[in-house]
Amino acid sequence: MDDTNQSMSMIQAINSALDVMMERDDGVTIMGEDVGFFGGVFRATAGLQAKYGTHRVFDTPITECGIIGVAIGMGAYGLRPVPEIQFADYIYPALDQLVSEAARLRYRSAGEFTAPITVRSPFGGGIFGGQTHSQSPEGIFTHCSGLKTIIPSTPYDAKGLLIAAIEDNDPVIFFEPKRIYNGPFHGHYDRPAVSWAGHAAAQVPTGYYRIELGKANVVREGSDVTILCYGTMVHVVLEAIAEAGDVDAEVVDLRSLIPLDIDTITASVNKTGRCLIVHEATRTSGFGAELSALVQERCFHALEAPIARVTGFDTPYPHSLEWAYFPGPVRIREALKKVMKD
Amino acid sequence: MDDTNQSMSMIQAINSALDVMMERDDGVTIMGEDVGFFGGVFRATAGLQAKYGTHRVFDTPITECGIIGVAIGMGAYGLRPVPEIQFADYIYPALDQLVSEAARLRYRSAGEFTAPITVRSPFGGGIFGGQTHSQSPEGIFTHCSGLKTIIPSTPYDAKGLLIAAIEDNDPVIFFEPKRIYNGPFHGHYDRPAVSWAGHAAAQVPTGYYRIELGKANVVREGSDVTILCYGTMVHVVLEAIAEAGDVDAEVVDLRSLIPLDIDTITASVNKTGRCLIVHEATRTSGFGAELSALVQERCFHALEAPIARVTGFDTPYPHSLEWAYFPGPVRIREALKKVMKD
Amino acid sequence: MTPESPRPNQATPNQPALQLYVPEPPARPGEEADFIHIDVPPAGIVPRPDIASAPADMREFPFTMIRVLDEAGAAVGEWNPDLTPDLLRTMLRSMALTRAFDERMFRAQRQGKTSFYVKCRGEEAVAVAAAYALDDKDMLFPSYRQQGLLIARDWSLVDMMNQIYSNREDRLKGRQLPVMYSVKEAGFFSISGNLTTQYPQAVGWAMASAARGDTRIAAAWCGEGSTAEGDFHSACTFASVYRAPVVLNVVNNQWAISSFSGFAGGENTTFAARGLGYGIASLRVDGNDPLAVYAATKWAAERARGNHGATLIEHVTYRAEGHSTSDDPTVYRSAGEPNAWPLGDPINRLQQHLTAIGEWDQARHAAMDTELAEQVRAAQKLAEKNGTLGHGLHHSMDSMFEGVFEDMPWHLAEQRQEMLDEWRAAGL
Amino acid sequence: MTPESPRPNQATPNQPALQLYVPEPPARPGEEADFIHIDVPPAGIVPRPDIASAPADMREFPFTMIRVLDEAGAAVGEWNPDLTPDLLRTMLRSMALTRAFDERMFRAQRQGKTSFYVKCRGEEAVAVAAAYALDDKDMLFPSYRQQGLLIARDWSLVDMMNQIYSNREDRLKGRQLPVMYSVKEAGFFSISGNLTTQYPQAVGWAMASAARGDTRIAAAWCGEGSTAEGDFHSACTFASVYRAPVVLNVVNNQWAISSFSGFAGGENTTFAARGLGYGIASLRVDGNDPLAVYAATKWAAERARGNHGATLIEHVTYRAEGHSTSDDPTVYRSAGEPNAWPLGDPINRLQQHLTAIGEWDQARHAAMDTELAEQVRAAQKLAEKNGTLGHGLHHSMDSMFEGVFEDMPWHLAEQRQEMLDEWRAAGL
Ligand SMILES: Cc1ncc(C[n+]2csc(CCOP(=O)(O)OP(=O)(O)O)c2C)c(N)n1
Ligand SMILES: Cc1ncc(C[n+]2csc(CCOP(=O)(O)OP(=O)(O)O)c2C)c(N)n1
Ligand SMILES: [Mg+2]
Ligand SMILES: [Mg+2]
């Protein structure tokens, strides 16, 4: 482990993770729409084609089905493809290749063939992107056996988790909360944007390190209530707690949805007796439902109030009404009050 | 309403629903792989092409994406397409057209264009169909705003619900539990198959009738525990209760996942104080998770024990190990014991 | 490499090492632009087949280019549609209005009045000329870059701007990204943000129209990059199998964001050739020649109306500016490209033609430009009275819950109430 | 019709009513079979281009048919691969073994020993001849109907049967539907139940091989019906763009379950023509002529090895029996079809050729058939010792939870425990 630290934004940390892994493993291959010469519409792959060549970093035709299908074939050959889906909203044409193929290849071939691919994709709202640049489809992937689903919330985690995902021999869906690529976002769209500079988790080692998949991070200890969240919402939740002032909440940043760190979750809820779940995705059958089910199955007798969910509403993502839709500090604060009262 | 009744299997009831609707509304148009001359691999559309012509019942190229995309266009024109996806396992290539297009067309065009399509598809296991003829992907659709998801458990319900689905002006995913097309199945694969003949719900009116979408059916009243289930599982659950003997369970056949009959569910759980959820789909992030979350959010103070789930395991559907995978009477009975004890 | 990955087989004289070919555009920033790979045949040389021709008898059409306007601005050859000067002027005006509208809305985005805008500069003929070649009642399934269709169909600029601003008069209630119009009244289908999904939908609409004995046909557009999506293939397959009355347009503007057309397969054949694979009649036209676009569209429309099946048309054109307001093309393509582009500008070319036939002059053109700029400015003023994005007037927050379904189910009603309660509780 | 649906436009002399065309096969049950639409050119007339030919110079190949064996059983023309009698006999034997295996396993399914089986009768040449034309180390991405590949690569019949029986020696642990083999050792990719997904995977494998400077190429197979899936299009697009060293085979056996090839677009052009659309070299061969299949595959393989790019090959053949054990073709197609089929039977044709050149005779053929039947019977006996589906020996129930991931996560371990506890509690 190289322990020189450097201040990085999340996008820089992701770029660094890719760079480190391309350097270490010549099977790591990046592909996707506009990821090559241009370096990606969010610049995640900037500079990598120039450094590693077009054989290892290349633009693709605009077919998400093809991108994933081809990546699976490359993975079966023995490479470690890291395909990018330009926006998570465009992952659906690839769904069959992901859930029927990548997710099941190891199983159905009894380990003869595997799909060690890491699918990177920016997800989530907060950028006025409308219905097709804002979605949070992570719940779907958590329902499909054979896929891991990872979502970082800081530059440090993004790099360590992405490296672990690429090294993983199973397919990983790596959703990047695009709203916090360039700075943490606390949910107040009307306040000036802040950058990552100065944030503790923006101090990122320049070299190789990994964060084990399946380990949550308790980003704030507390005794009143457990808040389960991930991605952008971690920052919004922290802001809401700060604004509420009077609730000593424990905040668990899941980081890994599958595999889930159930021990950290149950330990926390057993301690606090209350639980609030926050995600941007639509509510019904979102990952929050699974979290709620798991928590009540395991912490039933410890629970003092119903587990509550603050989520995106069950509508398509509405362009101009984004800030009513987005689960911001107001909604979280109000939900906290309710959970504490019940 | 024509009130001549006739004994019908589920597949006959579905065929009858299609026939009745094609007769009543010349916009109803059936399309899909092998649905035309052949009448479908399960015979659901048998005889309809001969009766209504190739313009209204036709075979299609093998592209689920195309089938749904074309159906959406026909729906936007003003027809009421009823596309068939041969097996629910093959619906993924159509996912983008379903969730990004059909589900959002009304919303994004503010009602100018709609997709009044009913997507029929056989789903579920129990037929030694292996990984790609056995899946239960309903959970995914319940997560996507703008789609209704319907699952019948008897011939009577299948016809009434399918008619209501076709008449609905929004897109409906209509999953047909193929294991019970030709007879109810109680979960004992090693006992002789039974036919629908003689089953009360196999008495089906030959004419038009509808069952409102969004209304559950309490198929067994009871006071000890509420069991939420749908499709094939309704029959397996009833069998498990009969075998258990000592539990007075109330069985709610949801019939409609979206919209959900929340009032019937909460009334029942508030009465019994216990809740078991049963489905064939894989557990994590399945619709059972949403049911569990909803029930604990609404019936928290009435609950005497944790809500439990009996589901398919989180693996691909294993061909030869089907009867260990399938949530049969043994598993349900054991879960019931646990729920009653806790 | 994964643990189980094998070593590559050693190359031998009989079996040389394989090599991965990765396309490269002719020029990157700092290099000289070069369109030598685009073969430009003289105008007028391509014959015009009968509209009932079998696709098998038309296999050479994807490999040439239908061009009507020659270098001097004369309309020549069998494809010359012989339009009246009035119609030519109307087309010129619609193209110029499209461009004026684009300029203004691009600026509005830069001024923070909206989140997003997409121009079609250089590609105006593709949409505008097609609109005039089709019937007003034919159904259009566009991508985000065919605003010219709406403008040619005389749709209200204010209405379009209301959508761009997501303001209180936006008929789409602020739900859609700017430029994702939906105008049923003008036969303009709701634009999707997901590429090429409109293609099979257009085919389905056309099949429905045919099944009902209607006379209306459908037309769809997608970019050359978008042809790679599976939806394109589904659409072409259905269009071929059922001989659907649909015109499938591929707008080859050479770029898909930063990816040149080679990444869509453009190095190995034309995009019109895609149609050959399905046995669909396929034409390739100079997309910056409004008369050629008009003529090809007319041919395809007549073919469809005569129950002779679908046509695929590749329009060879050039995206003269960035992909959208989110894009900066100087980062990935040669700055010299717009000038090196061999097919000129569609507005200039029609202007030249009208001038050549004595039906137009410099002064009238300048007057038109001034008038159109004024028209757009006036429309903008009206639209902005209804609000701009993030500034004041918009649809009510709780309208968000409407229209997901025809009737609002309980869970949405409950979520709406939850939202209203939270606001109230928070004192907002 | 929906509430908002418009009335169709009235037809006029200028605008006749549109009609929806829906394909119909030439014959249905009770009608006389007819393959007049399949044009069969004489053997030997198609020239053999250089393996480095540009696709643009080969555009006529999709519209003819490469045939080597003439009616008398002579091998003629430029495509004659000049194989040794030994290799010809080996090919014959593999085809006959494939057929014997099919017969036996079909019967095993009928006897309730397994849930499902798929025969390839009449199509044996497509897989077997290709296997010999490729290198043993080339990677194969088959559909469920290319069991001939495995047999030609001398894979163990017992191992295949173990899979079909899902028994305790099934290397796939009973997880997969019968016939969905996976044999890495034989370069045979895990078969998917979802159609055409293997196509882009094959292209990806080939691209990886090229990127690594390997010498191994890939080959994929799908049915003509499966060409309609978006995956086919993605694969062809990638194969074209990156000139991937891959052979893409379309097995046109005229039927996709009950749908004749017209529903995949076969009425309007050939399936080989699909390749034209991408600028991929495309060949169309008599799929029941083992020498033609061999020669075309060899050409494509050499082309790929020489870094000249991908080839698409349509194999014109006929599915002589039902789709699978779940299917009864007499319900939807004319009973006379197998006899009317103009390209004969691949085993008969190779037998005829070997006999014609004096390298084979009736007696040897009969002896071979007897020997192969015995070989299959013996294999079956061995396999059945390991169990048949639903009868005794199989992998342990809890093996179900293994191999979902490389390492079992807690939730699967917990579910496994739950299952075991439930059984125990139930006294099972
Ligand atoms: C399914 C999907 N994938 C990716 C995108 C992102 N995207 C938007 S526009 C675009 C490029 C399209 O290029 P082209 O089809 O050539 O059309 P043009 O923009 O040139 O008009 C891409 C990749 C998308 N909108 N939808
Ligand atoms: C994605 C998907 N859709 C549908 C099916 C159902 N299905 C299985 S085989 C088949 C027909 C395939 O026909 P073809 O491609 O011609 O191959 P053949 O069986 O003739 O070899 C169909 C529709 C499937 N397996 N996967
Ligand atoms: Mg383009
Ligand atoms: Mg076939």
JSON list of C-alpha atoms and ligand atoms in Angstrom, two decimals, chain D residues 223-225 251-256, ligand 4:
[
{"chain": "D", "resi": 223, "resn": "GLY", "atom": "CA", "xyz": [-31.23, -20.15, -35.04]},
{"chain": "D", "resi": 224, "resn": "GLU", "atom": "CA", "xyz": [-32.81, -18.02, -37.75]},
{"chain": "D", "resi": 225, "resn": "GLY", "atom": "CA", "xyz": [-35.63, -17.16, -35.37]},
{"chain": "D", "resi": 251, "resn": "VAL", "atom": "CA", "xyz": [-28.71, -21.96, -38.54]},
{"chain": "D", "resi": 252, "resn": "ASN", "atom": "CA", "xyz": [-31.72, -21.41, -40.74]},
{"chain": "D", "resi": 253, "resn": "ASN", "atom": "CA", "xyz": [-33.68, -24.59, -40.14]},
{"chain": "D", "resi": 254, "resn": "GLN", "atom": "CA", "xyz": [-36.87, -22.93, -41.45]},
{"chain": "D", "resi": 255, "resn": "TRP", "atom": "CA", "xyz": [-38.72, -23.06, -38.14]},
{"chain": "D", "resi": 256, "resn": "ALA", "atom": "CA", "xyz": [-38.65, -21.42, -34.74]},
{"chain": "E", "resi": 4, "resn": "MG", "atom": "MG", "xyz": [-34.96, -22.27, -36.45]}
]
